[in-house]
């Protein structure tokens, strides 16, 4: 059982940029449940989507896998034969803990756990690719190339599931969604100081974009159908489907 997140509970003179280090790994399940509205639903439905779209003899990728919540959701729902899951994260502390999580899991689908930047991972023979709150931490100028490689590596009919914190073009709506998110965090036990210090830590580390920007980028690299399947405040998940070969 993870510890309760208290990383930002005390005043910090200089708030460092957010990192997925050991202190975050130790509290990550609690942190993400109390910080991301709808996270449990998103993870569960990734398994449901993988159940529908995973193809026999293919790979499913969890890019930015953290403690492998999405990996496990897929592992226990995919009925297709001879699938394998490739889970990738660039935090050594996350990968080390995830290895323990996977070892204790009863799922039968083989999982290859890789510690590396997802930019270095070849996407091959894929039917499902998951970026669950991952792309937002990648420099904006690198996002298009990553999505292009994913689309190219997917089989026809394969899917990308992209979950992100999103921004809104309308300033008033943007401020409303931010305040509603902060209210969600306060309702989950975070203090005003914790909310403020976490926001400072994520500034210039997590760069959100609009849903329109995500949609246009995915369309531009070759995805056919692209749209939102889940949204709560400024957190959303999209599904992009690679068109079947003509």
PDB file of N, CA and C in Angstrom, residues 143-160 213-227 239-246:
ATOM      1  N   UNK A 143       6.520  16.281 -29.978  1.00  0.00           N
ATOM      2  CA  UNK A 143       5.284  15.500 -29.884  1.00  0.00           C
ATOM      3  C   UNK A 143       4.819  14.976 -31.234  1.00  0.00           C
ATOM      4  N   UNK A 144       4.930  15.784 -32.265  1.00  0.00           N
ATOM      5  CA  UNK A 144       4.485  15.349 -33.582  1.00  0.00           C
ATOM      6  C   UNK A 144       5.253  14.149 -34.090  1.00  0.00           C
ATOM      7  N   UNK A 145       6.564  14.159 -33.914  1.00  0.00           N
ATOM      8  CA  UNK A 145       7.392  13.054 -34.392  1.00  0.00           C
ATOM      9  C   UNK A 145       7.074  11.767 -33.632  1.00  0.00           C
ATOM     10  N   UNK A 146       6.807  11.883 -32.335  1.00  0.00           N
ATOM     11  CA  UNK A 146       6.441  10.706 -31.538  1.00  0.00           C
ATOM     12  C   UNK A 146       5.140  10.107 -32.049  1.00  0.00           C
ATOM     13  N   UNK A 147       4.148  10.954 -32.278  1.00  0.00           N
ATOM     14  CA  UNK A 147       2.863  10.466 -32.761  1.00  0.00           C
ATOM     15  C   UNK A 147       2.972   9.878 -34.162  1.00  0.00           C
ATOM     16  N   UNK A 148       3.857  10.450 -34.989  1.00  0.00           N
ATOM     17  CA  UNK A 148       4.064   9.902 -36.323  1.00  0.00           C
ATOM     18  C   UNK A 148       4.612   8.479 -36.244  1.00  0.00           C
ATOM     19  N   UNK A 149       5.593   8.261 -35.357  1.00  0.00           N
ATOM     20  CA  UNK A 149       6.170   6.924 -35.213  1.00  0.00           C
ATOM     21  C   UNK A 149       5.147   5.929 -34.674  1.00  0.00           C
ATOM     22  N   UNK A 150       4.277   6.417 -33.784  1.00  0.00           N
ATOM     23  CA  UNK A 150       3.233   5.541 -33.255  1.00  0.00           C
ATOM     24  C   UNK A 150       2.266   5.145 -34.357  1.00  0.00           C
ATOM     25  N   UNK A 151       1.806   6.129 -35.110  1.00  0.00           N
ATOM     26  CA  UNK A 151       0.863   5.826 -36.199  1.00  0.00           C
ATOM     27  C   UNK A 151       1.492   4.878 -37.215  1.00  0.00           C
ATOM     28  N   UNK A 152       2.748   5.137 -37.569  1.00  0.00           N
ATOM     29  CA  UNK A 152       3.434   4.277 -38.537  1.00  0.00           C
ATOM     30  C   UNK A 152       3.595   2.851 -38.021  1.00  0.00           C
ATOM     31  N   UNK A 153       3.768   2.693 -36.700  1.00  0.00           N
ATOM     32  CA  UNK A 153       3.997   1.378 -36.118  1.00  0.00           C
ATOM     33  C   UNK A 153       2.742   0.598 -35.778  1.00  0.00           C
ATOM     34  N   UNK A 154       1.574   1.248 -35.932  1.00  0.00           N
ATOM     35  CA  UNK A 154       0.311   0.570 -35.657  1.00  0.00           C
ATOM     36  C   UNK A 154      -0.169  -0.218 -36.869  1.00  0.00           C
ATOM     37  N   UNK A 155      -0.761  -1.349 -36.618  1.00  0.00           N
ATOM     38  CA  UNK A 155      -1.459  -2.085 -37.664  1.00  0.00           C
ATOM     39  C   UNK A 155      -2.703  -1.290 -38.086  1.00  0.00           C
ATOM     40  N   UNK A 156      -3.177  -1.505 -39.311  1.00  0.00           N
ATOM     41  CA  UNK A 156      -4.476  -0.927 -39.690  1.00  0.00           C
ATOM     42  C   UNK A 156      -5.551  -1.358 -38.692  1.00  0.00           C
ATOM     43  N   UNK A 157      -6.383  -0.408 -38.268  1.00  0.00           N
ATOM     44  CA  UNK A 157      -7.397  -0.698 -37.273  1.00  0.00           C
ATOM     45  C   UNK A 157      -6.901  -0.590 -35.847  1.00  0.00           C
ATOM     46  N   UNK A 158      -5.602  -0.341 -35.673  1.00  0.00           N
ATOM     47  CA  UNK A 158      -5.039  -0.160 -34.344  1.00  0.00           C
ATOM     48  C   UNK A 158      -5.397   1.197 -33.763  1.00  0.00           C
ATOM     49  N   UNK A 159      -5.190   1.345 -32.448  1.00  0.00           N
ATOM     50  CA  UNK A 159      -5.612   2.575 -31.779  1.00  0.00           C
ATOM     51  C   UNK A 159      -4.503   3.159 -30.904  1.00  0.00           C
ATOM     52  N   UNK A 160      -4.562   4.477 -30.791  1.00  0.00           N
ATOM     53  CA  UNK A 160      -3.792   5.215 -29.794  1.00  0.00           C
ATOM     54  C   UNK A 160      -4.770   5.762 -28.775  1.00  0.00           C
ATOM     55  N   UNK A 213      -5.771  21.122 -30.681  1.00  0.00           N
ATOM     56  CA  UNK A 213      -4.376  20.919 -31.084  1.00  0.00           C
ATOM     57  C   UNK A 213      -4.042  19.441 -31.136  1.00  0.00           C
ATOM     58  N   UNK A 214      -4.454  18.692 -30.119  1.00  0.00           N
ATOM     59  CA  UNK A 214      -4.205  17.244 -30.116  1.00  0.00           C
ATOM     60  C   UNK A 214      -4.897  16.578 -31.301  1.00  0.00           C
ATOM     61  N   UNK A 215      -6.136  16.952 -31.536  1.00  0.00           N
ATOM     62  CA  UNK A 215      -6.894  16.342 -32.625  1.00  0.00           C
ATOM     63  C   UNK A 215      -6.232  16.615 -33.976  1.00  0.00           C
ATOM     64  N   UNK A 216      -5.860  17.869 -34.199  1.00  0.00           N
ATOM     65  CA  UNK A 216      -5.239  18.238 -35.473  1.00  0.00           C
ATOM     66  C   UNK A 216      -3.902  17.529 -35.669  1.00  0.00           C
ATOM     67  N   UNK A 217      -3.113  17.399 -34.600  1.00  0.00           N
ATOM     68  CA  UNK A 217      -1.816  16.742 -34.716  1.00  0.00           C
ATOM     69  C   UNK A 217      -1.988  15.264 -35.058  1.00  0.00           C
ATOM     70  N   UNK A 218      -2.929  14.605 -34.388  1.00  0.00           N
ATOM     71  CA  UNK A 218      -3.132  13.183 -34.665  1.00  0.00           C
ATOM     72  C   UNK A 218      -3.661  12.960 -36.074  1.00  0.00           C
ATOM     73  N   UNK A 219      -4.529  13.833 -36.520  1.00  0.00           N
ATOM     74  CA  UNK A 219      -5.011  13.744 -37.900  1.00  0.00           C
ATOM     75  C   UNK A 219      -3.861  13.949 -38.890  1.00  0.00           C
ATOM     76  N   UNK A 220      -2.973  14.893 -38.561  1.00  0.00           N
ATOM     77  CA  UNK A 220      -1.905  15.244 -39.498  1.00  0.00           C
ATOM     78  C   UNK A 220      -0.892  14.127 -39.687  1.00  0.00           C
ATOM     79  N   UNK A 221      -0.754  13.216 -38.703  1.00  0.00           N
ATOM     80  CA  UNK A 221       0.222  12.135 -38.837  1.00  0.00           C
ATOM     81  C   UNK A 221      -0.394  10.874 -39.435  1.00  0.00           C
ATOM     82  N   UNK A 222      -1.702  10.908 -39.705  1.00  0.00           N
ATOM     83  CA  UNK A 222      -2.281   9.784 -40.420  1.00  0.00           C
ATOM     84  C   UNK A 222      -3.419   9.037 -39.743  1.00  0.00           C
ATOM     85  N   UNK A 223      -3.821   9.470 -38.546  1.00  0.00           N
ATOM     86  CA  UNK A 223      -4.961   8.803 -37.912  1.00  0.00           C
ATOM     87  C   UNK A 223      -6.250   9.219 -38.611  1.00  0.00           C
ATOM     88  N   UNK A 224      -7.208   8.287 -38.655  1.00  0.00           N
ATOM     89  CA  UNK A 224      -8.489   8.564 -39.284  1.00  0.00           C
ATOM     90  C   UNK A 224      -9.450   9.189 -38.292  1.00  0.00           C
ATOM     91  N   UNK A 225     -10.149   8.353 -37.543  1.00  0.00           N
ATOM     92  CA  UNK A 225     -11.094   8.818 -36.537  1.00  0.00           C
ATOM     93  C   UNK A 225     -10.336   9.248 -35.276  1.00  0.00           C
ATOM     94  N   UNK A 226     -10.588  10.462 -34.801  1.00  0.00           N
ATOM     95  CA  UNK A 226      -9.947  10.992 -33.598  1.00  0.00           C
ATOM     96  C   UNK A 226     -10.989  11.759 -32.798  1.00  0.00           C
ATOM     97  N   UNK A 227     -11.195  11.373 -31.541  1.00  0.00           N
ATOM     98  CA  UNK A 227     -12.104  12.172 -30.717  1.00  0.00           C
ATOM     99  C   UNK A 227     -11.982  11.811 -29.244  1.00  0.00           C
ATOM    100  N   UNK A 239      -9.269   8.853 -28.240  1.00  0.00           N
ATOM    101  CA  UNK A 239      -8.939   7.640 -28.967  1.00  0.00           C
ATOM    102  C   UNK A 239      -8.750   8.007 -30.438  1.00  0.00           C
ATOM    103  N   UNK A 240      -7.654   7.550 -30.999  1.00  0.00           N
ATOM    104  CA  UNK A 240      -7.337   7.786 -32.417  1.00  0.00           C
ATOM    105  C   UNK A 240      -7.191   6.426 -33.077  1.00  0.00           C
ATOM    106  N   UNK A 241      -7.905   6.234 -34.168  1.00  0.00           N
ATOM    107  CA  UNK A 241      -7.941   4.938 -34.843  1.00  0.00           C
ATOM    108  C   UNK A 241      -7.234   5.044 -36.187  1.00  0.00           C
ATOM    109  N   UNK A 242      -6.298   4.130 -36.428  1.00  0.00           N
ATOM    110  CA  UNK A 242      -5.629   4.098 -37.725  1.00  0.00           C
ATOM    111  C   UNK A 242      -6.543   3.415 -38.727  1.00  0.00           C
ATOM    112  N   UNK A 243      -6.748   4.078 -39.854  1.00  0.00           N
ATOM    113  CA  UNK A 243      -7.675   3.551 -40.852  1.00  0.00           C
ATOM    114  C   UNK A 243      -7.198   2.208 -41.377  1.00  0.00           C
ATOM    115  N   UNK A 244      -8.176   1.350 -41.690  1.00  0.00           N
ATOM    116  CA  UNK A 244      -7.846   0.076 -42.321  1.00  0.00           C
ATOM    117  C   UNK A 244      -7.202   0.324 -43.685  1.00  0.00           C
ATOM    118  N   UNK A 245      -6.331  -0.578 -44.094  1.00  0.00           N
ATOM    119  CA  UNK A 245      -5.700  -0.450 -45.396  1.00  0.00           C
ATOM    120  C   UNK A 245      -6.750  -0.543 -46.495  1.00  0.00           C
ATOM    121  N   UNK A 246      -6.562   0.268 -47.531  1.00  0.00           N
ATOM    122  CA  UNK A 246      -7.529   0.290 -48.633  1.00  0.00           C
ATOM    123  C   UNK A 246      -7.475  -1.021 -49.411  1.00  0.00           C
TER     124      UNK A 246
END
